[in-house]
Structure formats: structure tokens, C-alpha cells
Coordinates of C-alpha atoms in Angstrom, one line a residue:
M77 CA 0.0 0.0 0.0
R78 CA 2.9 2.4 0.8
Y79 CA 4.3 1.9 -2.7
F80 CA 1.0 2.7 -4.3
I81 CA 0.7 6.0 -2.3
L82 CA 4.3 6.9 -3.2
L83 CA 3.8 6.1 -6.9
S84 CA 0.5 8.2 -7.0
C85 CA 2.4 11.1 -5.5
L86 CA 5.1 10.8 -8.1
A87 CA 2.6 10.7 -10.9
T88 CA 1.0 13.9 -9.8
P89 CA 2.4 16.9 -11.7
L90 CA 4.0 19.6 -9.6
T91 CA 2.8 23.1 -10.3
A92 CA 5.6 25.2 -8.9
W93 CA 6.2 28.8 -9.6
E94 CA 9.3 29.3 -11.8
F95 CA 11.5 32.2 -12.7
T96 CA 13.7 32.5 -15.8
P97 CA 15.8 35.7 -16.5
T98 CA 16.3 35.1 -20.3
P99 CA 15.5 35.8 -23.0
I100 CA 13.2 38.2 -21.0
C101 CA 12.4 38.0 -17.3
T102 CA 9.5 35.6 -16.8
I103 CA 7.5 34.1 -14.0
R104 CA 5.5 30.9 -14.8
H105 CA 3.0 28.9 -12.9
D106 CA 1.6 26.0 -14.9
A107 CA -1.6 25.5 -13.0
E108 CA -5.2 26.3 -13.8
P109 CA -5.2 29.1 -14.9
K110 CA -1.6 29.2 -16.3
V111 CA 0.0 32.4 -15.1
E112 CA 2.9 34.1 -16.9
V113 CA 4.4 37.5 -15.8
T114 CA 7.0 39.0 -18.1
F115 CA 9.2 42.1 -18.1
D116 CA 11.1 43.0 -21.3
G117 CA 13.0 45.9 -19.7
T118 CA 10.3 48.4 -20.3
I119 CA 6.8 46.7 -20.3
Y120 CA 5.4 44.4 -17.7
A121 CA 2.7 41.9 -18.7
I122 CA 0.6 39.3 -17.0
H123 CA -1.0 36.5 -19.1
L124 CA -3.6 34.3 -17.7
T125 CA -4.5 31.2 -19.8
R126 CA -7.3 28.7 -19.3
P127 CA -8.8 26.1 -21.6
E128 CA -12.3 27.6 -21.3
G129 CA -11.0 31.1 -22.2
W130 CA -12.2 34.3 -20.8
E131 CA -15.4 36.3 -21.5
E132 CA -15.2 39.8 -23.0
A133 CA -16.0 42.4 -20.3
E134 CA -15.2 46.0 -19.7
V135 CA -13.3 45.4 -16.4
F136 CA -10.7 42.9 -15.3
S137 CA -9.7 42.7 -11.6
M138 CA -7.5 40.7 -9.4
R139 CA -8.2 40.3 -5.7
F140 CA -5.3 39.3 -3.5
E141 CA -6.1 37.7 -0.2
G142 CA -3.6 37.3 2.7
P143 CA -1.6 39.5 5.0
N144 CA -1.3 42.3 2.4
G145 CA -4.7 41.9 0.6
L146 CA -5.7 44.3 -2.1
T147 CA -7.8 44.5 -5.2
I148 CA -6.6 46.0 -8.5
S149 CA -8.6 46.5 -11.7
T150 CA -8.2 47.8 -15.2
T151 CA -10.1 48.4 -18.4
R152 CA -6.8 48.0 -20.4
H153 CA -6.9 44.2 -20.8
R154 CA -7.4 42.1 -23.8
V155 CA -8.8 38.6 -24.4
E156 CA -7.3 36.6 -27.3
G157 CA -8.6 33.1 -27.5
T158 CA -7.9 31.3 -24.2
R159 CA -5.5 34.1 -22.9
L160 CA -6.2 37.3 -21.0
T161 CA -3.4 39.9 -21.0
V162 CA -2.7 43.1 -19.2
E163 CA 0.3 45.2 -19.9
D164 CA 1.8 48.3 -18.2
T165 CA 5.0 50.2 -17.5
G166 CA 4.6 49.6 -13.8
F167 CA 3.5 46.4 -12.0
G168 CA 4.2 47.2 -8.3
N169 CA 0.7 46.3 -7.1
V170 CA 0.7 43.1 -9.1
L171 CA 4.1 42.0 -7.8
N172 CA 3.2 42.9 -4.2
G173 CA 0.0 41.0 -4.5
L174 CA 1.7 37.9 -5.9
Q175 CA 4.6 38.0 -3.4
L176 CA 2.8 39.0 -0.2
N177 CA -0.4 37.0 -0.2
A178 CA -1.8 33.5 -0.2
T179 CA -4.3 33.5 -3.0
A180 CA -5.5 35.7 -5.9
T181 CA -8.8 35.7 -7.7
A182 CA -8.8 36.8 -11.3
S183 CA -12.2 38.1 -12.4
V184 CA -13.7 39.3 -15.7
G185 CA -17.4 39.6 -16.2
A186 CA -19.1 36.7 -14.4
T187 CA -15.9 34.5 -14.5
S188 CA -13.7 34.3 -11.4
V189 CA -10.8 31.9 -11.1
A190 CA -8.7 31.3 -8.0
I191 CA -4.9 31.2 -8.1
D192 CA -2.8 29.6 -5.4
L193 CA 0.2 31.8 -4.5
E194 CA 2.0 29.2 -2.4
G195 CA 5.7 29.3 -3.5
A196 CA 5.3 32.5 -5.5
A197 CA 7.1 34.9 -3.0
P198 CA 10.8 33.8 -3.6
V199 CA 10.2 33.7 -7.4
V200 CA 8.7 37.2 -7.4
A201 CA 11.7 38.4 -5.3
E202 CA 14.0 37.1 -8.1
F203 CA 11.9 38.6 -10.8
R204 CA 12.1 42.0 -9.0
Q205 CA 15.9 41.9 -9.6
C206 CA 15.4 42.2 -13.4
E207 CA 17.1 45.4 -14.6
V208 CA 15.2 48.3 -16.1
Q209 CA 16.6 49.1 -19.5
P210 CA 17.4 52.8 -20.2
L211 CA 15.0 54.5 -22.6
A212 CA 16.5 55.1 -26.1

């Protein structure tokens, strides 16, 4: 019985938060929804992908719950197929939310999806070290 439990644990995919500094700084979390945060030296972006896609709605928001809870929202998002994207030149609130809280809930229209932030803090700390490129 112990072997069966061990094998079933090994067969379960791990959904860790990951950071890669090249070719652009990227945080990935391959869970449902898939989360990807990028910084190319000037623009930050968050991409949320789910098989069911996202509905078109005027406002997108993320509610972060935990010790430093906050809610942020924007009308500057776009939905392309199964992916929702928000881009901006500053992402302090998004990074604080991901790093300092336990969960996030992404909402657009009537669709709300929970995101587990366990393990995100050290990855976001690495991401914050990405250098800002001077403007040309």
C-alpha cells in the first residue's frame, strides 16, 4: 500500500512557480489558470490562460487575499482566445499581490478563477531583480 501511495504522489504533476531571466524576465505557474508574468526591460505583462477562455467584459480585476490583501482592476486588458493579457510600464501592485499574499482571484465579467500563490514569494523576489533598460 505504501508503494501505491508513493507512486501516486510521483505521478501527480507539480505546479511550482518558476523564474527565468532570459530571454526576458519571466515568472511561470503552470496550474489552472496558467500564469505568466513578463518584463522585457520596459513593459510588464501578465498573461492568464485557461482552456475555457475568458469572456469579454469591460473590467478585469485581481483580488489578492492574505496578509497584504488588495484588489486591483483595469479596463486596459485584452482577451485573445484562451488568454487574457494586461500590460503596463509599472507592476508594483501586481508583484506585491503575488509576493505577499496567499491567493489571488482573477475576475472578468461573471468569470472568477482562484490562483494559489504558495511558493510565489521567492520567485517574485528574483523577478524584481530584473534590470530596467534605459529608454533610447
